[in-house]
Coordinates of C-alpha atoms and ligand atoms in Angstrom, one line a residue:
M1 CA -20.7 -2.3 33.8
P2 CA -20.8 -5.5 31.8
M3 CA -22.2 -5.6 28.3
L4 CA -26.0 -5.9 28.3
E5 CA -27.6 -9.3 28.0
D6 CA -30.3 -7.7 25.9
P7 CA -28.7 -4.8 24.1
S8 CA -32.1 -4.0 22.5
Q9 CA -33.0 -2.4 25.8
K10 CA -30.5 0.3 25.0
Y11 CA -29.8 0.3 21.3
Q12 CA -32.3 0.3 18.5
Q13 CA -32.0 -1.0 15.0
F14 CA -31.6 1.8 12.5
A15 CA -34.9 2.6 10.8
A16 CA -33.8 2.3 7.2
P17 CA -35.8 4.0 4.5
E18 CA -37.6 1.7 2.1
L19 CA -36.3 1.7 -1.5
P20 CA -37.2 -1.6 -3.1
D21 CA -36.5 -0.5 -6.6
R22 CA -33.0 0.7 -5.8
T23 CA -30.7 0.6 -8.9
W24 CA -27.2 1.1 -7.3
P25 CA -26.4 -2.6 -6.7
S26 CA -26.1 -3.4 -10.4
K27 CA -23.9 -0.4 -11.2
K28 CA -20.1 -0.2 -11.4
L29 CA -17.6 2.4 -10.5
T30 CA -16.2 3.6 -13.8
K31 CA -14.8 7.0 -13.1
R32 CA -13.3 9.0 -10.3
P33 CA -15.4 11.4 -8.3
R34 CA -14.5 15.1 -7.5
W35 CA -12.3 14.9 -4.4
L36 CA -12.3 17.3 -1.6
A37 CA -9.6 17.0 1.1
T38 CA -10.8 18.2 4.5
D39 CA -7.6 17.4 6.4
L40 CA -7.2 21.1 7.3
R41 CA -10.8 21.4 8.6
D42 CA -12.5 18.1 9.7
G43 CA -9.1 16.4 10.2
N44 CA -7.7 19.4 12.0
Q45 CA -10.6 19.8 14.3
A46 CA -10.1 16.2 15.5
L47 CA -6.5 16.7 16.5
A48 CA -5.4 17.0 20.2
K49 CA -3.1 19.7 19.0
P50 CA -4.5 21.5 15.9
L51 CA -2.0 22.4 13.2
D52 CA -0.3 25.8 13.5
F53 CA 0.0 28.2 10.6
D54 CA 3.2 26.7 9.2
Q55 CA 2.1 23.1 9.6
K56 CA -1.2 23.9 7.8
W57 CA 0.8 25.4 5.0
T58 CA 3.1 22.4 4.7
F59 CA 0.0 20.1 4.6
F60 CA -1.8 22.4 2.1
Q61 CA 1.2 22.3 -0.3
M62 CA 1.3 18.5 0.0
L63 CA -2.4 18.3 -0.9
L64 CA -1.7 20.5 -4.0
R65 CA 1.2 18.2 -5.0
I66 CA -1.1 15.2 -4.7
G67 CA -3.4 16.9 -7.1
F68 CA -6.5 18.0 -5.1
K69 CA -8.5 20.7 -6.8
E70 CA -10.9 21.3 -3.9
I71 CA -9.4 21.8 -0.5
E72 CA -11.2 22.8 2.7
V73 CA -8.7 25.0 4.4
G74 CA -10.4 25.7 7.7
F75 CA -13.1 27.2 9.8
P76 CA -12.1 30.9 9.6
G77 CA -14.6 31.8 12.4
A78 CA -13.0 29.4 14.8
S79 CA -9.5 31.0 15.3
D80 CA -7.1 33.6 14.1
T81 CA -4.9 30.8 12.8
D82 CA -7.6 29.6 10.5
F83 CA -8.6 33.1 9.5
N84 CA -5.1 34.1 8.5
F85 CA -4.3 30.8 7.0
T86 CA -7.4 31.1 4.8
K87 CA -6.2 34.5 3.6
R88 CA -2.8 33.0 2.6
C89 CA -4.4 30.2 0.7
V90 CA -6.6 32.8 -1.1
A91 CA -3.5 34.8 -2.0
E92 CA -1.4 31.9 -3.1
A93 CA -3.5 29.0 -4.3
P94 CA -3.3 28.0 -7.9
E95 CA -6.1 29.4 -10.1
D96 CA -7.6 26.0 -10.8
V97 CA -8.0 25.2 -7.1
W98 CA -11.2 25.8 -5.2
I99 CA -10.7 26.9 -1.6
E100 CA -13.5 25.6 0.7
V101 CA -14.2 27.2 4.1
M102 CA -16.8 26.2 6.7
T103 CA -19.2 28.2 8.7
P104 CA -22.3 27.4 10.8
C105 CA -25.6 29.2 10.2
R106 CA -24.6 32.2 12.3
K107 CA -24.5 35.6 10.6
D108 CA -21.4 36.8 12.5
F109 CA -19.5 33.7 11.5
I110 CA -20.7 33.9 7.9
R111 CA -19.5 37.5 7.7
R112 CA -16.1 36.7 9.1
T113 CA -15.8 33.7 6.8
I114 CA -16.5 35.8 3.8
D115 CA -13.9 38.4 5.0
S116 CA -11.3 35.7 5.1
V117 CA -11.9 34.7 1.4
T118 CA -12.4 38.1 -0.1
G119 CA -10.4 38.4 -3.3
A120 CA -10.3 34.7 -3.9
K121 CA -10.6 33.3 -7.4
K122 CA -12.9 30.4 -6.6
V123 CA -14.5 29.7 -3.2
I124 CA -16.9 27.1 -1.8
I125 CA -18.6 28.2 1.3
S126 CA -19.5 25.2 3.3
L127 CA -22.7 26.0 5.3
Y128 CA -24.4 23.4 7.5
I129 CA -27.2 22.8 9.9
A130 CA -28.3 19.7 11.7
T131 CA -31.4 18.0 10.1
S132 CA -31.6 14.8 12.1
D133 CA -34.5 14.7 14.5
N134 CA -32.2 13.7 17.3
F135 CA -29.8 16.7 16.7
I136 CA -32.7 19.1 16.2
S137 CA -34.3 18.2 19.5
T138 CA -31.2 17.5 21.6
V139 CA -28.7 20.0 20.4
F140 CA -30.9 22.8 19.1
E141 CA -34.0 22.1 21.2
T142 CA -36.1 23.2 18.3
T143 CA -38.4 21.9 15.6
R144 CA -37.8 20.9 11.9
E145 CA -39.8 23.9 10.8
A146 CA -37.7 26.3 12.9
Q147 CA -34.5 24.7 11.6
F148 CA -35.8 25.0 8.1
R149 CA -36.4 28.7 8.5
T150 CA -32.9 29.2 10.0
A151 CA -31.4 27.5 7.1
M152 CA -33.2 29.6 4.5
E153 CA -32.4 32.8 6.3
H154 CA -28.7 32.1 6.4
V155 CA -28.4 30.9 2.8
A156 CA -30.2 34.1 1.7
Y157 CA -27.8 36.2 3.9
L158 CA -24.8 34.3 2.4
R159 CA -26.0 34.9 -1.1
S160 CA -26.5 38.6 -0.4
I161 CA -22.9 39.1 0.7
T162 CA -21.3 37.0 -2.0
K163 CA -22.7 36.4 -5.4
D164 CA -25.2 39.2 -5.2
D165 CA -22.8 41.7 -3.8
P166 CA -21.4 43.9 -6.6
T167 CA -18.1 44.3 -4.8
Q168 CA -17.6 40.5 -4.7
Q169 CA -17.8 39.8 -8.4
A170 CA -14.1 38.9 -8.9
T171 CA -14.8 35.7 -7.1
T172 CA -16.6 32.6 -8.4
W173 CA -18.8 31.7 -5.4
N174 CA -20.2 28.3 -4.8
L175 CA -22.3 27.0 -1.9
M176 CA -21.8 23.6 -0.3
W177 CA -24.8 22.9 1.8
S178 CA -24.8 20.0 4.3
P179 CA -27.8 18.6 6.1
E180 CA -25.8 17.6 9.1
A181 CA -26.1 14.0 10.2
F182 CA -27.8 13.2 6.9
S183 CA -27.2 9.5 7.8
D184 CA -29.6 10.0 10.7
T185 CA -32.0 12.3 8.9
D186 CA -35.5 11.5 7.5
T187 CA -34.5 11.5 3.8
T188 CA -37.6 13.3 2.8
F189 CA -36.8 16.1 5.1
A190 CA -33.2 16.2 3.8
I191 CA -34.6 16.5 0.3
E192 CA -37.1 19.2 1.3
I193 CA -34.5 21.4 2.9
C194 CA -31.9 20.9 0.2
R195 CA -34.3 21.7 -2.6
A196 CA -35.2 24.9 -0.8
V197 CA -31.6 25.8 -0.2
K198 CA -30.8 25.2 -3.9
D199 CA -33.7 27.4 -4.9
I200 CA -32.5 30.3 -2.7
W201 CA -28.9 30.0 -3.8
G202 CA -29.8 29.8 -7.5
P203 CA -26.9 27.6 -8.9
S204 CA -25.9 27.6 -12.5
E205 CA -24.9 24.8 -14.9
E206 CA -21.3 26.0 -14.8
V207 CA -21.2 26.1 -11.0
P208 CA -23.7 23.5 -9.7
I209 CA -24.5 23.8 -6.0
I210 CA -22.8 21.0 -3.9
L211 CA -25.3 19.1 -1.8
N212 CA -23.2 17.3 0.7
L213 CA -24.6 14.2 2.5
P214 CA -22.7 13.7 5.7
A215 CA -22.7 10.4 7.5
T216 CA -21.8 12.7 10.5
V217 CA -22.0 9.5 12.5
E218 CA -22.1 6.3 10.5
M219 CA -25.5 4.9 11.6
S220 CA -26.1 1.9 9.4
S221 CA -24.5 -0.6 7.0
P222 CA -23.3 1.0 3.7
N223 CA -26.2 -0.4 1.7
T224 CA -28.6 1.6 3.7
Y225 CA -26.5 4.8 3.2
A226 CA -26.5 4.0 -0.5
D227 CA -30.3 3.7 -0.5
Q228 CA -30.5 7.1 1.3
V229 CA -28.2 8.6 -1.3
E230 CA -30.2 7.1 -4.2
M231 CA -33.5 8.3 -2.7
F232 CA -32.0 11.8 -2.2
I233 CA -30.8 12.1 -5.7
R234 CA -34.2 11.0 -7.1
G235 CA -35.8 13.7 -4.9
I236 CA -33.4 16.5 -6.0
A237 CA -33.8 15.4 -9.7
D238 CA -31.3 18.0 -11.0
P239 CA -28.0 16.4 -12.0
V240 CA -27.1 19.6 -13.9
K241 CA -27.3 22.2 -11.3
A242 CA -26.6 20.1 -8.2
C243 CA -23.6 18.0 -7.5
V244 CA -24.3 15.4 -4.8
S245 CA -21.3 14.9 -2.5
L246 CA -20.5 12.3 0.2
H247 CA -18.9 13.0 3.6
P248 CA -18.7 9.6 5.3
H249 CA -17.4 9.0 8.8
N250 CA -16.2 5.7 9.9
D251 CA -18.0 4.8 13.2
R252 CA -18.9 1.3 12.0
G253 CA -15.6 0.9 10.1
C254 CA -17.4 1.0 6.7
A255 CA -16.7 4.5 5.5
V256 CA -14.8 3.3 2.4
A257 CA -17.6 0.9 1.5
A258 CA -20.2 3.7 2.2
A259 CA -18.4 6.1 -0.1
E260 CA -18.1 3.5 -2.9
L261 CA -21.8 2.4 -2.7
G262 CA -22.8 6.1 -2.4
Q263 CA -21.1 6.7 -5.7
L264 CA -22.9 3.8 -7.2
A265 CA -26.0 5.4 -6.0
G266 CA -25.2 8.5 -8.0
A267 CA -23.0 10.8 -5.9
T268 CA -20.1 12.4 -7.9
R269 CA -18.0 14.0 -5.2
V270 CA -16.4 12.7 -2.0
E271 CA -15.0 14.5 1.0
G272 CA -12.4 12.9 3.2
C273 CA -8.9 12.9 4.7
L274 CA -5.6 11.3 4.0
F275 CA -5.3 8.0 5.9
G276 CA -8.8 8.5 7.4
N277 CA -8.0 11.1 9.9
G278 CA -11.0 12.9 11.4
E279 CA -13.4 13.0 14.3
R280 CA -13.6 9.8 16.4
T281 CA -13.0 6.9 14.0
G282 CA -12.1 9.3 11.3
N283 CA -13.3 10.6 7.9
V284 CA -13.3 8.3 5.0
D285 CA -9.7 7.6 3.9
L286 CA -9.1 9.2 0.5
V287 CA -5.9 7.2 -0.1
T288 CA -7.8 4.0 0.1
L289 CA -10.6 5.2 -2.1
A290 CA -8.3 6.6 -4.7
L291 CA -6.1 3.5 -4.8
N292 CA -9.1 1.2 -4.9
L293 CA -10.1 2.9 -8.1
Y294 CA -6.5 2.8 -9.4
S295 CA -6.4 -1.0 -8.8
Q296 CA -9.4 -1.3 -11.0
G297 CA -7.7 0.4 -13.8
I298 CA -9.3 3.9 -13.2
D299 CA -7.1 7.0 -12.9
P300 CA -8.0 8.6 -9.6
G301 CA -6.5 11.9 -10.6
L302 CA -4.5 11.9 -7.4
D303 CA -0.8 11.1 -7.3
F304 CA 0.3 8.7 -4.6
S305 CA 3.5 7.7 -6.3
D306 CA 5.5 8.5 -3.2
L307 CA 3.0 7.3 -0.6
P308 CA 5.6 6.7 2.1
A309 CA 6.8 10.3 1.9
I310 CA 3.1 11.5 2.1
R311 CA 2.5 9.3 5.0
K312 CA 5.6 10.5 6.8
T313 CA 4.6 14.1 6.4
A314 CA 1.0 13.4 7.5
E315 CA 2.2 11.5 10.6
E316 CA 4.7 14.2 11.6
L317 CA 2.1 16.9 11.3
T318 CA -0.9 15.1 12.9
H319 CA 1.1 12.9 15.4
I320 CA -1.3 10.1 14.3
P321 CA 0.6 7.0 13.2
V322 CA -0.8 5.1 10.2
H323 CA -1.7 1.6 11.3
T324 CA 0.6 -1.1 10.1
R325 CA -2.4 -2.7 8.3
A326 CA -3.9 0.4 6.9
P327 CA -4.8 -0.3 3.2
Y328 CA -1.9 0.6 0.8
A329 CA 0.0 2.7 3.3
G330 CA 0.6 0.5 6.3
D331 CA 4.0 -1.1 6.9
S332 CA 2.6 -4.6 6.6
V333 CA 0.3 -4.4 3.7
F334 CA 2.7 -5.8 1.1
L335 CA 4.3 -8.2 3.5
A336 CA 3.9 -11.9 3.6
Y337 CA 5.2 -14.1 6.4
S338 CA 3.3 -17.3 5.8
G339 CA 4.8 -19.9 3.5
G340 CA 1.7 -20.4 1.3
H341 CA 1.4 -16.7 0.6
Q342 CA 5.2 -16.3 -0.1
D343 CA 5.2 -19.2 -2.5
A344 CA 2.3 -17.8 -4.5
I345 CA 3.8 -14.3 -4.5
R346 CA 7.1 -15.5 -5.7
K347 CA 5.6 -17.5 -8.5
G348 CA 3.4 -14.6 -9.4
F349 CA 6.4 -12.3 -9.7
K350 CA 8.3 -14.8 -11.7
K351 CA 5.5 -15.1 -14.2
W352 CA 4.9 -11.4 -14.4
N353 CA 8.6 -10.7 -15.0
Q354 CA 8.5 -13.2 -17.9
L355 CA 5.6 -11.3 -19.6
E356 CA 6.8 -9.4 -22.6
G357 CA 5.1 -6.9 -24.9
G358 CA 1.5 -5.7 -24.7
P359 CA -0.1 -4.7 -21.4
R360 CA 1.4 -6.5 -18.5
L361 CA -1.7 -7.1 -16.4
W362 CA -1.1 -7.3 -12.7
K363 CA -2.0 -10.7 -11.4
I364 CA 0.3 -11.3 -8.5
P365 CA -1.6 -13.5 -5.9
Y366 CA -2.1 -11.7 -2.6
I367 CA -0.8 -8.3 -3.8
P368 CA -3.6 -6.2 -5.1
I369 CA -1.4 -3.5 -6.6
D370 CA 2.2 -3.1 -7.7
P371 CA 4.0 -1.7 -4.6
N372 CA 6.4 0.0 -7.0
D373 CA 3.6 2.2 -8.3
I374 CA 3.1 3.8 -4.9
G375 CA 6.8 4.0 -3.8
S376 CA 7.2 0.7 -2.0
S377 CA 9.8 -1.8 -3.0
Y378 CA 9.5 -5.5 -4.0
E379 CA 12.3 -6.3 -1.5
A380 CA 9.9 -5.6 1.3
V381 CA 7.2 -7.9 0.1
I382 CA 8.4 -11.1 1.9
R383 CA 9.7 -11.5 5.4
V384 CA 10.8 -14.8 6.8
N385 CA 9.8 -16.3 10.1
S386 CA 8.8 -19.7 11.5
Q387 CA 5.5 -19.5 9.5
S388 CA 7.5 -19.3 6.3
G389 CA 8.3 -22.0 3.8
K390 CA 10.8 -22.5 1.0
G391 CA 9.1 -20.0 -1.2
G392 CA 9.9 -17.1 1.0
I393 CA 13.5 -18.2 1.4
A394 CA 13.8 -18.5 -2.4
W395 CA 12.6 -14.9 -2.7
V396 CA 15.1 -13.6 -0.2
L397 CA 18.0 -15.5 -1.7
Q398 CA 17.0 -14.5 -5.2
H399 CA 17.1 -10.9 -4.3
A400 CA 20.2 -11.1 -2.1
L401 CA 22.3 -13.5 -4.3
D402 CA 20.6 -13.4 -7.6
L403 CA 20.3 -17.1 -7.2
D404 CA 17.3 -19.1 -8.2
L405 CA 17.7 -22.1 -5.9
P406 CA 16.4 -25.5 -6.8
K407 CA 13.4 -26.8 -4.9
D408 CA 15.0 -29.7 -3.1
L409 CA 17.9 -27.6 -1.8
L410 CA 15.4 -24.9 -0.6
Q411 CA 13.4 -27.6 1.1
S412 CA 16.3 -28.7 3.2
F413 CA 17.6 -25.1 3.8
S414 CA 14.1 -24.0 4.9
L415 CA 14.3 -26.4 7.9
A416 CA 17.5 -24.6 9.0
V417 CA 15.8 -21.2 8.6
K418 CA 12.7 -22.2 10.5
S419 CA 14.8 -23.5 13.4
E420 CA 16.9 -20.4 13.5
S421 CA 13.8 -18.2 13.5
E422 CA 12.2 -20.2 16.2
K423 CA 15.4 -20.1 18.2
K424 CA 15.6 -16.3 17.9
G425 CA 11.8 -16.0 18.3
R426 CA 11.4 -13.4 15.5
T427 CA 11.6 -12.7 11.8
L428 CA 14.9 -13.2 10.1
E429 CA 16.3 -10.3 8.1
S430 CA 17.4 -10.9 4.6
N431 CA 21.1 -10.5 5.5
E432 CA 20.7 -13.1 8.3
I433 CA 19.2 -15.6 5.9
T434 CA 21.9 -15.0 3.4
K435 CA 24.6 -15.4 6.2
L436 CA 22.9 -18.6 7.4
F437 CA 22.9 -20.0 3.8
L438 CA 26.6 -19.2 3.4
E439 CA 27.4 -20.8 6.7
N440 CA 25.2 -23.8 6.4
Y441 CA 26.7 -24.9 3.1
H442 CA 30.3 -23.8 4.0
V443 CA 30.1 -21.6 0.9
L444 CA 33.0 -19.4 1.8
D445 CA 35.2 -22.2 3.2
K446 CA 37.8 -23.8 1.0
D447 CA 37.2 -27.5 0.8
P448 CA 40.2 -29.1 2.5
R449 CA 39.8 -32.2 0.4
V450 CA 40.5 -30.3 -2.8
L451 CA 44.3 -29.8 -2.7
A452 CA 44.8 -28.4 -6.2
Y453 CA 43.0 -28.0 -9.5
Q454 CA 43.6 -26.9 -13.0
K455 CA 41.3 -26.2 -15.9
T456 CA 42.7 -25.9 -19.4
N457 CA 41.2 -25.5 -22.8
D458 CA 42.4 -26.8 -26.2
I459 CA 43.3 -24.2 -28.8
A460 CA 39.9 -24.3 -30.4
K461 CA 38.4 -24.0 -27.0
T462 CA 36.0 -26.8 -27.6
L463 CA 37.5 -29.2 -25.1
T464 CA 38.0 -28.5 -21.4
T465 CA 40.4 -30.5 -19.4
V466 CA 40.2 -30.6 -15.6
R467 CA 42.9 -32.0 -13.4
A468 CA 42.6 -32.0 -9.7
I469 CA 44.2 -33.6 -6.7
V470 CA 41.7 -34.5 -4.0
L471 CA 42.1 -36.0 -0.6
I472 CA 40.2 -39.3 -0.2
R473 CA 40.6 -41.0 3.1
N474 CA 43.6 -38.8 3.7
L475 CA 45.3 -40.0 0.5
P476 CA 45.9 -37.7 -2.5
R477 CA 44.3 -39.0 -5.7
E478 CA 44.2 -37.5 -9.1
V479 CA 41.1 -36.9 -11.1
V480 CA 41.5 -36.0 -14.7
G481 CA 38.8 -35.5 -17.3
H482 CA 37.8 -33.9 -20.5
G483 CA 34.5 -32.4 -21.7
A484 CA 32.7 -29.6 -23.5
T485 CA 32.4 -27.7 -20.2
P486 CA 34.2 -27.9 -16.9
L487 CA 31.3 -29.7 -15.4
D488 CA 31.4 -32.3 -18.2
A489 CA 35.1 -32.7 -17.6
V490 CA 34.6 -33.2 -13.9
S491 CA 31.8 -35.7 -14.6
F492 CA 34.0 -37.6 -16.9
S493 CA 37.0 -37.6 -14.5
L494 CA 34.9 -38.8 -11.6
S495 CA 33.1 -41.6 -13.4
A496 CA 35.5 -43.9 -11.7
F497 CA 33.7 -43.2 -8.4
A498 CA 30.6 -44.9 -9.7
N499 CA 29.4 -47.4 -12.2
S500 CA 27.1 -44.8 -13.7
R501 CA 27.9 -41.3 -15.0
F502 CA 27.8 -38.2 -12.7
D503 CA 25.3 -35.7 -13.7
F504 CA 25.7 -32.1 -12.6
E505 CA 23.0 -29.5 -12.5
S506 CA 24.0 -25.9 -11.6
V507 CA 22.6 -22.5 -10.9
W508 CA 24.7 -19.4 -10.2
G509 CA 24.5 -15.9 -9.0
N510 CA 26.5 -13.2 -7.3
V511 CA 27.5 -12.7 -3.7
T512 CA 28.9 -9.6 -2.1
L513 CA 31.3 -10.4 0.6
E514 CA 31.7 -8.5 3.9
D515 CA 34.7 -6.6 2.4
G516 CA 32.5 -5.5 -0.5
Q517 CA 34.1 -7.8 -3.0
V518 CA 31.6 -9.3 -5.5
R519 CA 32.2 -13.0 -6.4
K520 CA 30.3 -15.6 -8.4
I521 CA 28.4 -18.2 -6.4
A522 CA 27.5 -21.6 -7.9
V523 CA 25.2 -24.2 -6.6
V524 CA 25.9 -27.7 -8.0
K525 CA 23.8 -30.8 -7.6
C526 CA 25.7 -34.0 -8.2
T527 CA 23.6 -37.1 -9.1
S528 CA 24.7 -40.6 -9.8
S529 CA 22.9 -43.9 -9.3
S530 CA 19.8 -42.1 -8.1
R531 CA 21.6 -40.5 -5.2
S532 CA 22.3 -36.7 -5.0
T533 CA 24.6 -34.4 -3.1
W534 CA 24.9 -30.6 -3.1
S535 CA 27.7 -28.1 -2.8
V536 CA 27.8 -24.3 -3.0
K537 CA 31.1 -22.5 -3.7
T538 CA 32.2 -19.0 -4.7
A539 CA 35.1 -18.0 -6.9
G540 CA 36.1 -15.1 -9.2
T541 CA 34.4 -16.7 -12.2
M542 CA 31.3 -18.7 -12.6
E543 CA 33.2 -21.6 -14.2
E544 CA 35.6 -21.8 -11.4
A545 CA 32.9 -21.6 -8.8
Q546 CA 31.1 -24.4 -10.6
L547 CA 34.2 -26.5 -10.7
L548 CA 34.9 -26.2 -7.0
A549 CA 31.3 -26.9 -6.1
A550 CA 31.2 -29.9 -8.5
L551 CA 34.4 -31.4 -6.9
S552 CA 33.0 -30.9 -3.4
A553 CA 29.6 -32.4 -4.2
A554 CA 31.2 -35.4 -5.9
L555 CA 33.5 -35.9 -2.9
D556 CA 30.5 -35.9 -0.6
W557 CA 28.8 -38.3 -2.9
Q558 CA 31.6 -40.9 -2.8
K559 CA 32.4 -40.8 0.9
D560 CA 30.0 -43.6 1.8
I561 CA 31.3 -46.0 -0.8
P562 CA 35.0 -46.6 0.1
A563 CA 35.8 -49.2 -2.5
Q564 CA 35.4 -47.2 -5.6
H565 CA 37.8 -44.4 -5.0
Q566 CA 40.6 -46.9 -5.4
R567 CA 40.1 -46.7 -9.1
L568 CA 41.6 -43.2 -9.0
R569 CA 45.3 -42.8 -9.4
L570 CA 47.1 -42.4 -6.1
L571 CA 49.7 -39.6 -6.3
P572 CA 53.1 -39.7 -4.7
I573 CA 53.8 -36.8 -2.3
V574 CA 56.3 -35.1 -4.6
E575 CA 53.9 -35.1 -7.5
V576 CA 51.3 -33.5 -5.2
A577 CA 53.7 -30.8 -4.2
A578 CA 54.6 -30.1 -7.8
Y579 CA 51.0 -30.1 -8.9
A580 CA 49.8 -27.8 -6.1
G581 CA 52.9 -25.5 -6.4
Ligands
ACO601 C1 -20.0 17.9 12.0 C2 -19.0 18.9 12.1 O1 -17.9 18.6 12.0 S1 -19.5 20.5 12.1 C3 -18.1 21.5 12.4 C4 -17.7 21.5 13.8 N1 -16.5 22.2 13.9 C5 -16.2 22.9 14.9 O2 -16.9 23.1 15.8 C6 -14.8 23.5 14.9 C7 -14.8 25.0 15.2 N2 -15.7 25.4 16.2 C8 -15.5 26.4 17.1 O3 -14.4 27.0 17.2 C9 -16.6 26.7 18.1 O4 -17.4 25.6 18.3 C10 -17.4 27.9 17.4 C11 -16.5 29.1 17.4 C12 -17.9 27.6 16.1 C13 -18.6 28.2 18.3 O5 -18.3 28.3 19.6 P1 -19.4 28.7 20.7 O6 -20.1 29.8 20.3 O7 -18.6 28.7 22.0 O8 -20.4 27.5 20.7 P2 -20.2 26.0 20.9 O9 -18.8 25.5 20.5 O10 -20.6 25.6 22.3 O11 -21.2 25.4 19.8 C14 -22.5 25.0 20.1 C15 -23.5 26.0 19.6 O12 -23.5 26.1 18.2 C16 -24.8 25.7 17.8 N3 -24.7 25.1 16.5 C17 -24.2 23.9 16.2 N4 -24.2 23.8 14.8 C18 -24.7 24.9 14.3 C19 -25.0 25.3 13.0 N5 -24.7 24.5 12.0 N6 -25.5 26.5 12.8 C20 -25.7 27.3 13.9 N7 -25.5 27.0 15.1 C21 -25.0 25.8 15.4 C22 -25.3 24.8 18.8 O13 -26.7 24.7 18.8 C23 -24.8 25.5 20.1 O14 -25.7 26.6 20.3 P3 -26.1 27.1 21.8 O15 -24.8 27.6 22.4 O16 -27.1 28.1 21.5 O17 -26.6 25.9 22.5
KIV602 C1 -21.2 19.3 8.4 C2 -20.4 18.2 7.7 C3 -19.7 18.6 6.5 C4 -19.6 17.4 8.6 O1 -18.4 17.7 8.8 C5 -20.2 16.3 9.2 O2 -21.4 16.2 9.3 O3 -19.4 15.4 9.6

């Protein structure tokens, strides 16, 4: 069937409640919410192959390490695995961690659920019933009134076998009550049923009841969900004994926004899963929510310092790969391929690395948080392909060779990189770019025109003398010069090539050769009479590498002006041999 020409024949616009005096749009997120991880319940019930006992335990321990203090461990009525697993969590969870377990409004299920958590220090019983008119009529085939009565009856039963039971006093009990499909529920009915539940449960200031507002199915844009939440909180009007919690699903792809706007609207607790696992399009992604806060300077209270390891474990257990563009965790999220992005990132890092003292505020263009903070590396930030420019290449060579290449050399080298990437039809790895650079500029080749060279210093080491025999038009000629540095000396010696002086500019770094040897690498630009040439050479010392590169660059410079080399002394063969020997 094709898509409908008039979709309104099948789909209706969501009937949003009216809240013209809403206050949430002018609020800001300034603190973290209470987090609940429901990976082992809502996440688990959405897996083709639910986690077994050991897998749940591995996941549970990871959630503890991340820092969750409220963890929904399962649906003990659903299976023996969940029942037994809950018992283990009860026995071994740290004292400051609340174990949450879910049960529908069915007495046999509530009883078995309580049996699974008997002896626990702190437990949240998550009890729910659908309150949306659609669910009430379609799923339960009943009325709001009947659903209301069922809710009250089961909350009263739960209370009688938990906090009112003299044998259960070793446990701190809390109730989380969810009007299921709150997102699709008449908000006034949600308020009515939640107020009544709260009255029956009788929360205290120390342990406020959790009123959880599930967007069981995300029905509207996040601003509407925020209106519903703000309206609900006004209706409950008890911030002391009621904690309003959010449980957004992601059907419209807006769960993160819904959770953030819902907090602006006054909710102080959020339920979700790592990497947004969960029914259909998933629960809200807690990694994204937490790191969004972090990137605004707010401590989320969850530790994602080693996000790649957390991701690996979650992927292995759930068999659900994290999308390459998933915020913060995806493989591509700190990667730039395009020239403009790479250039900005490189400049950003350069500036940031130069900042000293005081807080170093993160302002790297295109990179919202420091990849290092969550276990990613800077090296992975830039990848080079045919969309890349010199900025990206500069980044790669800077990291591979410790070499801050000048702009004009980069410009010309970037053409070679582009064409190589196009030829291969893919991204070039850092080692391929480095190799291409070394080959393109014959960096590792000895210049056959430089037959011999010597560098000597006077006793005071203030004057360097360079003597070299170079082949010009197949004839050996001598260049001799003095200067404060080897480059000055070469410049002086070669002034015979041109009517004006030779100027050398140089940068240097380190190169690790295939055999593991580390050598200095020098890039020298030779300029005279407004014309420039480049050479790149390696040697054991920086000065020697500079000297070799300067000689090669100068020889390249002069090759188009034959007359001038004749000013250099021509050496007889014997002298060449003695010199070189
Ligand atoms: C939005 C959520 O995520 S809610 C949590 C959902 N999670 C799960 O369902 C995972 C675990 N579930 C299970 O193992 C099973 O569904 C069980 C054991 C709970 C129940 O199994 P069954 O008795 O076979 O029922 P079934 O799976 O068909 O569930 C539907 C029944 O539960 C009823 N039901 C649904 N929600 C609730 C509720 N909150 N309270 C009471 N009954 C409910 C339905 O009306 C339906 O009743 P009916 O059989 O009289 O028509
Ligand atoms: C019942 C609640 C907590 C839920 O999982 C949902 O509605 O999605």
